Amino acid sequence: MSKRILVSILSLTLFALSCSREQNFDEKVLNLISSQKIKGFDPIYAADLYSANEVGKVYETLLEFHYLKRPYELTPNLAESMPEVSKDGLTYTFKIKKGVKFHDSKAFADGKGRELKADDFVYSFKRLGDPKLQSTGWWVWDGKIAGLNEWREKNSTAEKVNYAEEISGLKKIDDYTLQVKLNKPFPQFLYSLAMPFTSVVAHEAVEKFGQEFQNYPVGTGPFVLDYFDNSNRIVYKRNPTFRDKFYPSEGEASDESQGLLSDAGKKLPLVEKIIVNIVIEAQPQWLNFQKGSADLLGVPKDNFDQAIVGGKEIAPEMAKKGIRLSMVPSLDVTYIAFNHNDPLFTSNLKLRQALSLAYDRVESNKLFFNNTAQIAQSIIPPGIAGHKKEYKNAFVDRDLERAKKLLKEAGYPEGKGLPELTYETVGSTVSRQQGEFFAKCMSDIGVKVKISTNTWPELVKKTNTKTAQMFGMAWGADYPDAENFLSLMYGPNESPGSNSSNYKNAAFDKIFAQAAIMQDSPERTALYEKLYEMVGDDVPWIYGVHRTTVSLNHGWLKNYKYIEFNHTQSQYLNVDLETKKELLKKF
Amino acid sequence: MQDQDTKSLWGDAFSRLVRDRWALISLIIVLAYSLIALLASFGVGVPDWKTSMGAEYLPPGGSLWLGTDLFGRDVFAKVIHGTKIAMSVGLVTSLIAIPIGVVIGALAGYFGGWIDDIISWFITTFSSIPNIMLLISITLILGKGLTSVYLALGMTGWVGLARLIRGEVMKHKEREYVQAAGAIGGGHLRKLFIHILPNVTHLVIINTSLQFQTAIKSEVILSYLGLGVQGEPSWGTMIDDARMELARGVWWQLAGATVAMFIVVLAFNILGDALRDALDPKLKGK
Amino acid sequence: MTNYIIRRLLYLIPVIFGVSFIIFILFNVVAGDPAPLLLGKHATAQQIHDLREQLGLNKPLFAQYMDVVRSSFTLDFGRSWATRQDIYDMIRQGAWPSLTLTIPAFAISTIVSVLLSLVVAFYRGKGIDLFIRFLCIAGMSISSVAYILFFQYFLAYKMGWFEISGYEPEFPQFLSYVALPGIIWIVLSLGPDVRFFRTVILDEIYQDYVRTARAKGLGEITVLLKHVLRNAMIPIITYVVIQIPFLILGALLLESFFSIPGLGGITLNALNSSDFPVIKAMAVLSSIAYILFSLLTDVLYTLADPRVKLK
């Protein structure tokens, strides 16, 4: 009997195997992987990278970052042109493109998507401040748009949030003109208009779907959601009513030779369908890519040696399959923070310097970043104005002798008298190894470090209550402006704000407050550079590295270019079916 | 037939165990692991895992029997240190879980009535929440580390045994020999502990060896979830490391930890079975 | 019997109180504050306060406990904090993938184990007994993580026999996705199952009634199947039935590694992100399932062995 069951199971399995998915060469399909579940399709909650990537396929913003140009440059998207800014820098006037249609949806009376109007922006922007919704993007505009905070405050106790009430800062001039007034000069405002948070939504859909709105996105974007299972797969189809938007015809100098301009002037999007598989574990991600069932993949650290030879070239067996390598510096910084609320560190600069000197960044770069990262001298990554190339931090290159000397001067000769330090980190394998590495470096000067691993919420709790003594973290840019990094050192932002190391420095705070409201200018850059040096010398953190994003893509994927703010990328990507057919034969 | 002199019962069992070649080998393996664990906890005669012995990811060879890890540390030394962790996890969790399980299960099964109601309520409430949720929650509360692993595994490991014992005791108390013991004036506790419990010892024995190997394997899973042992090598953290090393051809850390674990878990299992055969009074005179 | 069943069903009430209390202690009292996590890295103190207010976390503890109890009894769990999905929808979507993985694997491993343990009991002490037991025990002595890593790499990727990861809800497509995790499940459970079943079968083999049966001249196989197996049924049923409720919750590691969108993965995600409503829902639902199935165990007791009386 057992035999018969086994046989029938086996034959069933074989039957199932024979009808598993086949590659389809009739239609351009983009196969992607998301390594996290997403938080739905409501733009006001698209705080994490993964949610932002999916929101960006169906929703659009007024502005976007130019797909090809570097350094990053804002270009109009739903806006007809870049806005007019008043002399005092407070009033922004936008012309909106005509003839843009929302996706067809049952939310609209006739099922057909209606035209986008200025009112929709007023509505969507208010939603970002809606006190009942608690958007994760509220920080972007908190205290900045005239009247928005007052409206939020007033409605927080109301039964129903009143969207009909006019706000002085958000005004429709006519159907195609929008005016935004700020409370104070906020030069980063324009960047916020390229973030997914400020995407335009249709109020009919919000009203019709209520709490389910996140599952029924109705945007103006290049793709329409077709299937959504948050733990399995997301499928999109090309939006048939998408407006005329074209692939850019200019970019960086090297773009031409890399074939990035071959689709110049073509109507977007370039593929018919996108399939995003949710694959959380690193091994299946890697194997799926190797098999050709994903077009694009970030390289996990431990697959690096397999993929890349000598830290530069793609491995020959992958090159044979037509796989290509992309290595681009990312706008971020890794660090080990001191909690400046802990008297041990606040008053003892020499101790901080000693620990920083004892940390081996060269080895850490080798072990954890395959030597692709750049050692950080201070907080601002290269590629953002304010990063000063000439600046060399005196406490970054490992020097055990100096470290020991400083430790002695700090009052702890050979670590004696210094309590065991606690390094908080999250429980992932790599984070734990990084913690172990830090402890090992510190033991070389006699400093004892205990590693405590946490789930992410626990770590957040510890930093928010200022109880984490030291912790390893990384910060990625929300927008390409040094303000986004320097604000992590700004005293008034202390925990539970973004300054989670609770660093306070009156001189820094004064200059930062001044620079943060200046328009982009050489003067502002000079101030940023000053701040950059200031928080370099003062060693408020043990700086780590600026990382490099390493990714692989298959030969049939066209127009792939790394973009830090990549939620709009999929509309520019193309698939060459002929090449795919050819290349897959070699797998 | 139940009132055997316990000394000769165990002595007899031991001599039978020794006659079984496989069981003897397993016993020796378990004792050897215990000895290594003991030595490692006093730091006597075992290699040092903390210092870097060479470059990272050196393959096995020469004096480095199992090569080195990411930090150039001796993988063999890590395996040895992991032995200490594994044996202590098995021992401590068994010491917590077995007594709780036996006492709770026996009381419920024997007395029935409201005692059974209350204990069953307790067991049901406790065991109705998925094990892994309790494991994670308890480690979250206690903060991570070895102590939390002990307590979490100990506090969740008794439920299955309690249920089994309850069922067995329910069965046994209806049997003639217990009825007879009652008839000649044996008290409840006497009936329960002198007459019934020896008849369910084999369940305890089997459960102990199960508990041991479950504990060792659970440690790996807790490590996978980032909740395991902190700051020192265990087989769990080693296999967790290997999760991403395998694809780059580094197999020795996975192999070292897996084989070390395999041997001792296997030995516990064989020993458990052999002990069962040797200890079960019903098998006497077979 | 009917009285007994009704009384056991009423047990649901104290048990749900107990479960709510444990959940409340663990997640409302001890665990971390979810508000900063839900709001992201830029959250302000004011926002955190407002969100806590909305989530009812600023209420006194007793009121919070009553909230937990209320939602446990009304089965109204609301929405996930982390994914903002309706929890009923999540469970409805996740139950099927989990069941398509666990039920076949569980059924196969149970049937195979019972048969194997009859075989080893029949050949007890002989080479074949030792060999099968050795294989089963060896199989369970290897870490599940090691199996997953190796099988996925070798059988799915190198040999191409199975899908690497993913899922299709339709029959029979899902078979190709659940086959490999199912095999790992079976390999891991054969060991404990066979060794437990063998123990209970051997227990019965040396009972007097078996000797009597043999004395009557019945063949060993008849004795095994007709008498021994029947009496060994009680512990076997207990062992099998109490595992069933947890099948619904899926297999945490397997689902996670093979990207099967089941409840195991959802639970793991909820634990990692302090998604209390989802954890609460999973705990309460599993305890309800648990009670129903342990009731079933007790009923089966009486059917399998009339000597046990339900009071």
PDB file of N, CA and C in Angstrom, chain B residues 133-172:
ATOM      1  N   MET B 133       6.230  30.616  18.758  1.00  0.00           N
ATOM      2  CA  MET B 133       5.826  31.924  19.243  1.00  0.00           C
ATOM      3  C   MET B 133       6.258  32.103  20.691  1.00  0.00           C
ATOM      4  N   LEU B 134       6.049  31.048  21.493  1.00  0.00           N
ATOM      5  CA  LEU B 134       6.460  31.131  22.890  1.00  0.00           C
ATOM      6  C   LEU B 134       7.974  31.242  23.005  1.00  0.00           C
ATOM      7  N   LEU B 135       8.661  30.412  22.187  1.00  0.00           N
ATOM      8  CA  LEU B 135      10.126  30.452  22.227  1.00  0.00           C
ATOM      9  C   LEU B 135      10.628  31.861  21.958  1.00  0.00           C
ATOM     10  N   ILE B 136      10.129  32.447  20.881  1.00  0.00           N
ATOM     11  CA  ILE B 136      10.603  33.777  20.509  1.00  0.00           C
ATOM     12  C   ILE B 136      10.209  34.788  21.568  1.00  0.00           C
ATOM     13  N   SER B 137       8.964  34.692  22.019  1.00  0.00           N
ATOM     14  CA  SER B 137       8.503  35.669  22.998  1.00  0.00           C
ATOM     15  C   SER B 137       9.329  35.614  24.276  1.00  0.00           C
ATOM     16  N   ILE B 138       9.573  34.403  24.765  1.00  0.00           N
ATOM     17  CA  ILE B 138      10.317  34.302  26.023  1.00  0.00           C
ATOM     18  C   ILE B 138      11.745  34.815  25.854  1.00  0.00           C
ATOM     19  N   THR B 139      12.357  34.490  24.733  1.00  0.00           N
ATOM     20  CA  THR B 139      13.720  35.019  24.541  1.00  0.00           C
ATOM     21  C   THR B 139      13.694  36.538  24.408  1.00  0.00           C
ATOM     22  N   LEU B 140      12.614  37.064  23.818  1.00  0.00           N
ATOM     23  CA  LEU B 140      12.526  38.520  23.715  1.00  0.00           C
ATOM     24  C   LEU B 140      12.431  39.150  25.101  1.00  0.00           C
ATOM     25  N   ILE B 141      11.606  38.526  25.972  1.00  0.00           N
ATOM     26  CA  ILE B 141      11.430  39.085  27.311  1.00  0.00           C
ATOM     27  C   ILE B 141      12.718  39.026  28.112  1.00  0.00           C
ATOM     28  N   LEU B 142      13.357  37.871  28.079  1.00  0.00           N
ATOM     29  CA  LEU B 142      14.504  37.672  28.952  1.00  0.00           C
ATOM     30  C   LEU B 142      15.759  38.308  28.389  1.00  0.00           C
ATOM     31  N   GLY B 143      15.680  38.840  27.201  1.00  0.00           N
ATOM     32  CA  GLY B 143      16.881  39.364  26.571  1.00  0.00           C
ATOM     33  C   GLY B 143      17.614  38.186  25.997  1.00  0.00           C
ATOM     34  N   LYS B 144      18.365  38.399  24.933  1.00  0.00           N
ATOM     35  CA  LYS B 144      18.953  37.243  24.289  1.00  0.00           C
ATOM     36  C   LYS B 144      20.150  36.717  25.023  1.00  0.00           C
ATOM     37  N   GLY B 145      20.485  35.487  24.724  1.00  0.00           N
ATOM     38  CA  GLY B 145      21.643  34.897  25.358  1.00  0.00           C
ATOM     39  C   GLY B 145      21.317  33.477  25.771  1.00  0.00           C
ATOM     40  N   LEU B 146      22.326  32.827  26.313  1.00  0.00           N
ATOM     41  CA  LEU B 146      22.216  31.417  26.620  1.00  0.00           C
ATOM     42  C   LEU B 146      21.124  31.152  27.653  1.00  0.00           C
ATOM     43  N   THR B 147      21.067  32.005  28.687  1.00  0.00           N
ATOM     44  CA  THR B 147      20.078  31.798  29.745  1.00  0.00           C
ATOM     45  C   THR B 147      18.670  31.800  29.175  1.00  0.00           C
ATOM     46  N   SER B 148      18.422  32.723  28.287  1.00  0.00           N
ATOM     47  CA  SER B 148      17.092  32.801  27.692  1.00  0.00           C
ATOM     48  C   SER B 148      16.801  31.557  26.870  1.00  0.00           C
ATOM     49  N   VAL B 149      17.820  31.072  26.166  1.00  0.00           N
ATOM     50  CA  VAL B 149      17.617  29.863  25.373  1.00  0.00           C
ATOM     51  C   VAL B 149      17.268  28.699  26.290  1.00  0.00           C
ATOM     52  N   TYR B 150      18.013  28.557  27.400  1.00  0.00           N
ATOM     53  CA  TYR B 150      17.707  27.507  28.378  1.00  0.00           C
ATOM     54  C   TYR B 150      16.255  27.599  28.822  1.00  0.00           C
ATOM     55  N   LEU B 151      15.900  28.791  29.283  1.00  0.00           N
ATOM     56  CA  LEU B 151      14.579  28.940  29.883  1.00  0.00           C
ATOM     57  C   LEU B 151      13.476  28.774  28.845  1.00  0.00           C
ATOM     58  N   ALA B 152      13.683  29.365  27.686  1.00  0.00           N
ATOM     59  CA  ALA B 152      12.645  29.276  26.663  1.00  0.00           C
ATOM     60  C   ALA B 152      12.419  27.826  26.262  1.00  0.00           C
ATOM     61  N   LEU B 153      13.501  27.093  26.046  1.00  0.00           N
ATOM     62  CA  LEU B 153      13.356  25.691  25.640  1.00  0.00           C
ATOM     63  C   LEU B 153      12.842  24.845  26.789  1.00  0.00           C
ATOM     64  N   GLY B 154      13.306  25.138  28.007  1.00  0.00           N
ATOM     65  CA  GLY B 154      12.865  24.382  29.166  1.00  0.00           C
ATOM     66  C   GLY B 154      11.392  24.612  29.434  1.00  0.00           C
ATOM     67  N   MET B 155      10.968  25.852  29.332  1.00  0.00           N
ATOM     68  CA  MET B 155       9.589  26.178  29.671  1.00  0.00           C
ATOM     69  C   MET B 155       8.600  25.757  28.591  1.00  0.00           C
ATOM     70  N   THR B 156       9.094  25.467  27.385  1.00  0.00           N
ATOM     71  CA  THR B 156       8.164  25.007  26.360  1.00  0.00           C
ATOM     72  C   THR B 156       8.286  23.504  26.123  1.00  0.00           C
ATOM     73  N   GLY B 157       9.328  22.888  26.690  1.00  0.00           N
ATOM     74  CA  GLY B 157       9.598  21.489  26.350  1.00  0.00           C
ATOM     75  C   GLY B 157       8.814  20.461  27.141  1.00  0.00           C
ATOM     76  N   TRP B 158       8.124  20.914  28.213  1.00  0.00           N
ATOM     77  CA  TRP B 158       7.510  19.938  29.109  1.00  0.00           C
ATOM     78  C   TRP B 158       6.130  19.494  28.636  1.00  0.00           C
ATOM     79  N   VAL B 159       5.551  20.256  27.736  1.00  0.00           N
ATOM     80  CA  VAL B 159       4.134  20.067  27.438  1.00  0.00           C
ATOM     81  C   VAL B 159       3.855  18.692  26.847  1.00  0.00           C
ATOM     82  N   GLY B 160       4.657  18.302  25.862  1.00  0.00           N
ATOM     83  CA  GLY B 160       4.427  17.020  25.216  1.00  0.00           C
ATOM     84  C   GLY B 160       4.551  15.870  26.197  1.00  0.00           C
ATOM     85  N   LEU B 161       5.571  15.922  27.038  1.00  0.00           N
ATOM     86  CA  LEU B 161       5.790  14.861  28.019  1.00  0.00           C
ATOM     87  C   LEU B 161       4.616  14.806  28.994  1.00  0.00           C
ATOM     88  N   ALA B 162       4.176  15.959  29.456  1.00  0.00           N
ATOM     89  CA  ALA B 162       3.070  15.992  30.416  1.00  0.00           C
ATOM     90  C   ALA B 162       1.841  15.307  29.827  1.00  0.00           C
ATOM     91  N   ARG B 163       1.556  15.598  28.577  1.00  0.00           N
ATOM     92  CA  ARG B 163       0.404  14.974  27.918  1.00  0.00           C
ATOM     93  C   ARG B 163       0.559  13.454  27.868  1.00  0.00           C
ATOM     94  N   LEU B 164       1.763  13.005  27.474  1.00  0.00           N
ATOM     95  CA  LEU B 164       1.998  11.566  27.356  1.00  0.00           C
ATOM     96  C   LEU B 164       1.849  10.877  28.694  1.00  0.00           C
ATOM     97  N   ILE B 165       2.489  11.471  29.694  1.00  0.00           N
ATOM     98  CA  ILE B 165       2.457  10.868  31.026  1.00  0.00           C
ATOM     99  C   ILE B 165       1.013  10.821  31.519  1.00  0.00           C
ATOM    100  N   ARG B 166       0.295  11.899  31.299  1.00  0.00           N
ATOM    101  CA  ARG B 166      -1.104  11.935  31.729  1.00  0.00           C
ATOM    102  C   ARG B 166      -1.871  10.769  31.100  1.00  0.00           C
ATOM    103  N   GLY B 167      -1.684  10.598  29.809  1.00  0.00           N
ATOM    104  CA  GLY B 167      -2.392   9.530  29.117  1.00  0.00           C
ATOM    105  C   GLY B 167      -2.001   8.157  29.648  1.00  0.00           C
ATOM    106  N   GLU B 168      -0.678   7.937  29.850  1.00  0.00           N
ATOM    107  CA  GLU B 168      -0.205   6.651  30.339  1.00  0.00           C
ATOM    108  C   GLU B 168      -0.713   6.367  31.738  1.00  0.00           C
ATOM    109  N   VAL B 169      -0.647   7.401  32.593  1.00  0.00           N
ATOM    110  CA  VAL B 169      -1.063   7.204  33.982  1.00  0.00           C
ATOM    111  C   VAL B 169      -2.554   6.901  34.025  1.00  0.00           C
ATOM    112  N   MET B 170      -3.316   7.577  33.184  1.00  0.00           N
ATOM    113  CA  MET B 170      -4.749   7.289  33.107  1.00  0.00           C
ATOM    114  C   MET B 170      -4.977   5.815  32.797  1.00  0.00           C
ATOM    115  N   LYS B 171      -4.153   5.304  31.892  1.00  0.00           N
ATOM    116  CA  LYS B 171      -4.286   3.914  31.476  1.00  0.00           C
ATOM    117  C   LYS B 171      -3.899   2.976  32.620  1.00  0.00           C
ATOM    118  N   HIS B 172      -2.768   3.328  33.259  1.00  0.00           N
ATOM    119  CA  HIS B 172      -2.228   2.431  34.278  1.00  0.00           C
ATOM    120  C   HIS B 172      -3.080   2.372  35.526  1.00  0.00           C
TER     121      HIS B 172
END
